[in-house]
Short mmCIF file of C-alpha atoms in Angstrom, two decimals:
data_model
loop_
_atom_site.label_atom_id
_atom_site.label_comp_id
_atom_site.label_asym_id
_atom_site.label_seq_id
_atom_site.Cartn_x
_atom_site.Cartn_y
_atom_site.Cartn_z
CA MET A 13 -7.05 66.90 47.32
CA LYS A 14 -5.89 64.89 44.31
CA TYR A 15 -4.63 62.12 46.65
CA ILE A 16 -8.01 61.97 48.43
CA LEU A 17 -9.85 61.81 45.10
CA THR A 18 -7.64 58.93 43.95
CA LEU A 19 -8.34 57.04 47.18
CA CYS A 20 -12.08 57.57 46.74
CA LEU A 21 -11.94 56.16 43.23
CA LEU A 22 -9.85 53.16 44.27
CA PHE A 23 -11.74 52.28 47.47
CA PRO A 24 -14.73 50.52 45.79
CA LEU A 25 -12.30 48.44 43.69
CA ILE A 26 -10.28 47.44 46.77
CA VAL A 27 -13.44 46.45 48.65
CA PHE A 28 -14.74 44.46 45.66
CA CYS A 29 -11.44 42.61 45.21
CA GLN A 30 -11.16 41.77 48.89
CA SER A 31 -14.73 40.48 49.27
CA SER A 32 -14.43 38.48 46.04
CA PHE A 33 -11.07 37.11 47.14
CA ASP A 34 -12.50 35.99 50.50
CA GLN A 35 -15.37 34.24 48.71
CA ALA A 36 -13.00 32.51 46.29
CA GLU A 37 -10.69 31.44 49.12
CA LYS A 38 -13.62 29.92 51.02
CA LEU A 39 -14.73 28.00 47.93
CA PHE A 40 -11.17 26.73 47.43
CA GLU A 41 -11.02 25.46 51.01
CA GLU A 42 -14.33 23.67 50.43
CA GLY A 43 -12.85 21.95 47.39
CA LYS A 44 -15.03 23.84 44.91
CA LEU A 45 -12.15 24.47 42.55
CA GLU A 46 -14.02 25.46 39.40
CA GLN A 47 -16.11 28.08 41.21
CA SER A 48 -13.16 29.51 43.09
CA GLN A 49 -11.09 29.60 39.91
CA THR A 50 -13.70 31.72 38.13
CA ILE A 51 -13.74 34.31 40.92
CA PHE A 52 -9.95 34.38 41.31
CA GLN A 53 -9.70 35.09 37.58
CA VAL A 54 -12.04 38.08 37.98
CA VAL A 55 -9.95 39.33 40.90
CA LEU A 56 -6.78 38.93 38.85
CA LYS A 57 -8.26 40.78 35.90
CA LYS A 58 -8.87 43.79 38.13
CA ASP A 59 -5.59 43.40 40.03
CA PRO A 60 -3.01 41.53 37.87
CA SER A 61 -0.27 41.80 40.51
CA ASN A 62 -2.33 40.15 43.26
CA LEU A 63 0.13 37.55 44.58
CA LYS A 64 -2.36 35.34 46.39
CA ALA A 65 -4.81 35.22 43.48
CA ASN A 66 -1.99 34.21 41.15
CA GLU A 67 -0.84 31.57 43.63
CA TYR A 68 -4.30 30.11 44.13
CA LEU A 69 -4.83 29.92 40.38
CA GLY A 70 -1.48 28.16 40.05
CA ASP A 71 -2.46 25.73 42.80
CA ILE A 72 -5.83 25.04 41.17
CA ALA A 73 -4.12 24.41 37.83
CA GLY A 74 -1.74 22.03 39.57
CA LEU A 75 -4.58 20.16 41.26
CA ASN A 76 -6.21 19.83 37.83
CA LYS A 77 -2.87 18.66 36.38
CA SER A 78 -2.88 21.59 33.95
CA TRP A 79 0.89 21.96 34.18
CA ASP A 80 1.38 24.61 31.49
CA GLU A 81 -1.17 26.82 33.21
CA ALA A 82 0.42 26.25 36.61
CA ILE A 83 3.86 27.08 35.19
CA THR A 84 2.48 30.34 33.80
CA TYR A 85 1.05 31.48 37.14
CA TYR A 86 4.09 30.44 39.19
CA GLY A 87 6.40 31.99 36.61
CA ARG A 88 4.50 35.27 36.98
CA LEU A 89 4.85 35.02 40.76
CA LYS A 90 8.63 34.67 40.43
CA GLN A 91 8.68 37.91 38.48
CA LEU A 92 6.34 39.75 40.84
CA LYS A 93 8.23 38.70 43.96
CA PRO A 94 11.65 37.19 43.15
CA SER A 95 12.57 37.06 46.84
CA GLU A 96 9.92 34.45 47.72
CA ALA A 97 11.36 30.92 47.96
CA ASN A 98 8.01 29.15 47.73
CA PHE A 99 7.29 30.60 44.30
CA PHE A 100 10.48 29.07 42.92
CA TYR A 101 9.68 25.78 44.66
CA LYS A 102 6.19 25.64 43.17
CA TYR A 103 7.47 26.64 39.73
CA GLY A 104 10.07 23.86 39.87
CA GLY A 105 7.45 21.39 41.01
CA ALA A 106 5.09 22.25 38.15
CA LEU A 107 7.96 22.00 35.67
CA GLY A 108 8.88 18.61 37.12
CA MET A 109 5.34 17.32 36.72
CA LYS A 110 5.22 18.57 33.13
CA ALA A 111 8.52 16.81 32.46
CA LEU A 112 6.87 13.54 33.45
CA SER A 113 4.13 14.07 30.86
CA VAL A 114 6.33 14.81 27.82
CA ASN A 115 8.76 12.69 25.84
CA LYS A 116 12.18 11.94 27.30
CA PHE A 117 14.08 14.29 25.02
CA ARG A 118 11.93 17.28 26.00
CA ALA A 119 12.12 16.27 29.65
CA LEU A 120 15.93 16.18 29.55
CA GLY A 121 15.96 19.76 28.34
CA MET A 122 13.93 20.81 31.41
CA ILE A 123 16.11 19.24 34.09
CA ASP A 124 18.47 22.18 34.63
CA GLU A 125 15.61 24.63 35.08
CA ILE A 126 13.80 22.29 37.48
CA LYS A 127 16.94 21.76 39.53
CA GLY A 128 17.81 25.45 39.42
CA SER A 129 14.36 26.43 40.71
CA PHE A 130 14.70 24.24 43.80
CA GLU A 131 18.26 25.42 44.39
CA LYS A 132 17.10 29.05 44.12
CA ALA A 133 14.41 28.38 46.73
CA ILE A 134 17.08 27.10 49.12
CA GLU A 135 19.29 30.08 48.33
CA LEU A 136 16.43 32.42 49.25
CA ASP A 137 15.40 30.40 52.31
CA ALA A 138 18.14 28.31 53.89
CA GLY A 139 15.54 26.39 55.88
CA HIS A 140 13.38 25.38 52.92
CA VAL A 141 12.58 21.73 53.66
CA GLU A 142 10.34 20.98 50.67
CA SER A 143 12.94 21.97 48.06
CA ARG A 144 15.49 19.62 49.60
CA TRP A 145 12.98 16.78 49.48
CA ALA A 146 12.32 17.62 45.81
CA LEU A 147 16.04 17.60 45.00
CA ILE A 148 16.50 14.27 46.78
CA ASP A 149 13.73 12.77 44.65
CA LEU A 150 15.19 14.31 41.51
CA TYR A 151 18.72 13.05 42.10
CA ILE A 152 17.74 9.46 42.93
CA LYS A 153 15.36 9.14 39.99
CA LEU A 154 17.47 10.78 37.31
CA PRO A 155 19.70 8.39 35.33
CA ARG A 156 23.34 8.93 36.25
CA ILE A 157 24.19 9.87 32.67
CA VAL A 158 22.03 13.02 32.92
CA GLY A 159 23.00 14.05 36.45
CA GLY A 160 21.46 11.51 38.80
CA SER A 161 23.50 11.09 41.96
CA GLU A 162 22.86 9.18 45.15
CA THR A 163 25.74 11.10 46.74
CA LYS A 164 24.01 14.44 46.10
CA ALA A 165 20.70 13.05 47.34
CA ILE A 166 22.40 11.98 50.58
CA ARG A 167 23.97 15.43 50.88
CA TYR A 168 20.53 17.06 50.85
CA SER A 169 19.25 14.43 53.29
CA ASN A 170 22.09 15.37 55.63
CA GLU A 171 21.12 19.03 55.29
CA LEU A 172 17.56 18.10 56.16
CA SER A 173 18.70 16.30 59.31
CA LYS A 174 20.20 19.57 60.56
CA LEU A 175 16.87 21.32 60.05
CA SER A 176 14.62 18.50 61.26
CA ALA A 177 15.65 15.13 62.66
CA VAL A 178 12.41 13.57 61.43
CA ASP A 179 12.90 14.77 57.85
CA GLY A 180 16.52 13.69 57.96
CA TYR A 181 15.68 10.11 58.89
CA LEU A 182 12.66 9.86 56.59
CA SER A 183 14.51 11.27 53.58
CA ARG A 184 17.39 8.86 54.15
CA GLY A 185 14.88 6.04 54.42
CA HIS A 186 13.34 7.18 51.15
CA ILE A 187 16.74 6.94 49.46
CA GLU A 188 17.41 3.50 50.93
CA GLU A 189 13.98 2.28 49.85
CA TYR A 190 14.43 3.56 46.30
CA PHE A 191 17.64 1.58 45.94
CA LYS A 192 15.93 -1.51 47.39
CA ARG A 193 17.88 -1.57 50.65
CA TYR A 194 14.70 -2.30 52.51
CA SER A 195 16.12 -3.31 55.90
CA SER A 196 18.11 -0.09 56.05
CA ALA A 197 15.04 1.92 54.98
CA GLU A 198 13.01 0.24 57.72
CA GLN A 199 15.55 1.31 60.36
CA GLN A 200 15.60 4.89 59.11
CA TYR A 201 11.80 5.13 59.15
CA LYS A 202 11.69 3.73 62.68
CA LYS A 203 14.26 6.30 63.80
CA GLY A 204 12.16 9.00 62.18
CA ILE A 205 9.07 7.87 64.10
CA LEU A 206 11.00 7.75 67.37
CA SER A 207 12.54 11.19 66.86
CA GLY A 208 9.18 12.91 66.55
CA TYR A 209 5.49 12.16 66.09
CA SER A 210 5.04 11.96 62.33
CA LYS A 211 2.04 10.68 60.41
CA THR A 212 4.22 10.64 57.30
CA GLY A 213 6.76 8.42 59.04
CA TYR A 214 4.15 5.85 60.04
CA GLN A 215 2.68 5.87 56.54
CA MET A 216 6.09 5.46 54.87
CA LEU A 217 6.96 2.52 57.13
CA ALA A 218 3.57 0.89 56.59
CA ASN A 219 3.89 1.30 52.81
CA LEU A 220 7.37 -0.23 52.94
CA TYR A 221 6.06 -3.28 54.78
CA LYS A 222 3.01 -3.67 52.56
CA ASN A 223 4.42 -2.86 49.12
CA LYS A 224 8.11 -3.80 49.30
CA MET A 225 8.65 -6.30 52.11
CA ASN A 226 5.53 -8.42 51.61
CA ALA A 227 4.51 -7.93 55.24
CA PRO A 228 0.93 -6.57 55.23
CA GLU A 229 0.34 -7.62 58.85
CA ARG A 230 3.29 -5.54 60.01
CA ALA A 231 1.86 -2.63 58.03
CA LYS A 232 -1.45 -3.01 59.88
CA ILE A 233 0.34 -3.02 63.24
CA VAL A 234 2.18 0.22 62.36
CA LEU A 235 -1.03 1.98 61.29
CA GLU A 236 -2.84 0.74 64.40
CA GLU A 237 -0.04 2.12 66.56
CA PHE A 238 -0.42 5.48 64.84
CA ARG A 239 -4.19 5.41 65.33
CA LYS A 240 -3.82 4.75 69.06
CA LYS A 241 -1.30 7.55 69.51
CA SER A 242 -3.51 9.93 67.55
CA ASN A 243 -6.45 9.25 69.87
CA LYS A 244 -4.54 9.94 73.08
#
């Protein structure tokens, strides 16, 4: 009897939270971030452990470049569900973006936690592609004196190639491009495009031609090729 009474008391709250959540999710998908944020906050107030509401609020904060707020929501998600790789990935990403907005000394103190978050995501999900991309970017952009390493970036690129040939080639091209080995980057991007239909691959090759190799006409040809394939 007591169990039934508890269910009766909780049912209106569950219904309210679900209908409000659905409304907020729809607004988010329509790009109405401020409106969806307000409703998600109401949902969270009534159900603080709601994973999706926390995640959406973190995503909205990230889209608004409110990195401290995003870090708070993603940090809470890590605590609520420490087995979810994506929560560590998003937390690391928000930390990384905050590091770009503070002075160099503060940023240096954040590197280990950023790196550790992406590594934890991979530990939890051996096939986590996004965290490997993030680590590649981190290792090529960090100065060597504070842990930057092309060798480690290549190692994660090699891991990516075992999960996805396209990501393997594109990530290696990204490394080559960063170190201004443009011809090598071009070949990697082309291999990525050939190994699987990839909008990202076409865009990366076009950007390389336009922004690094002073070949805007070649960039146009690449994008036109993508357009034709997309319309088939």
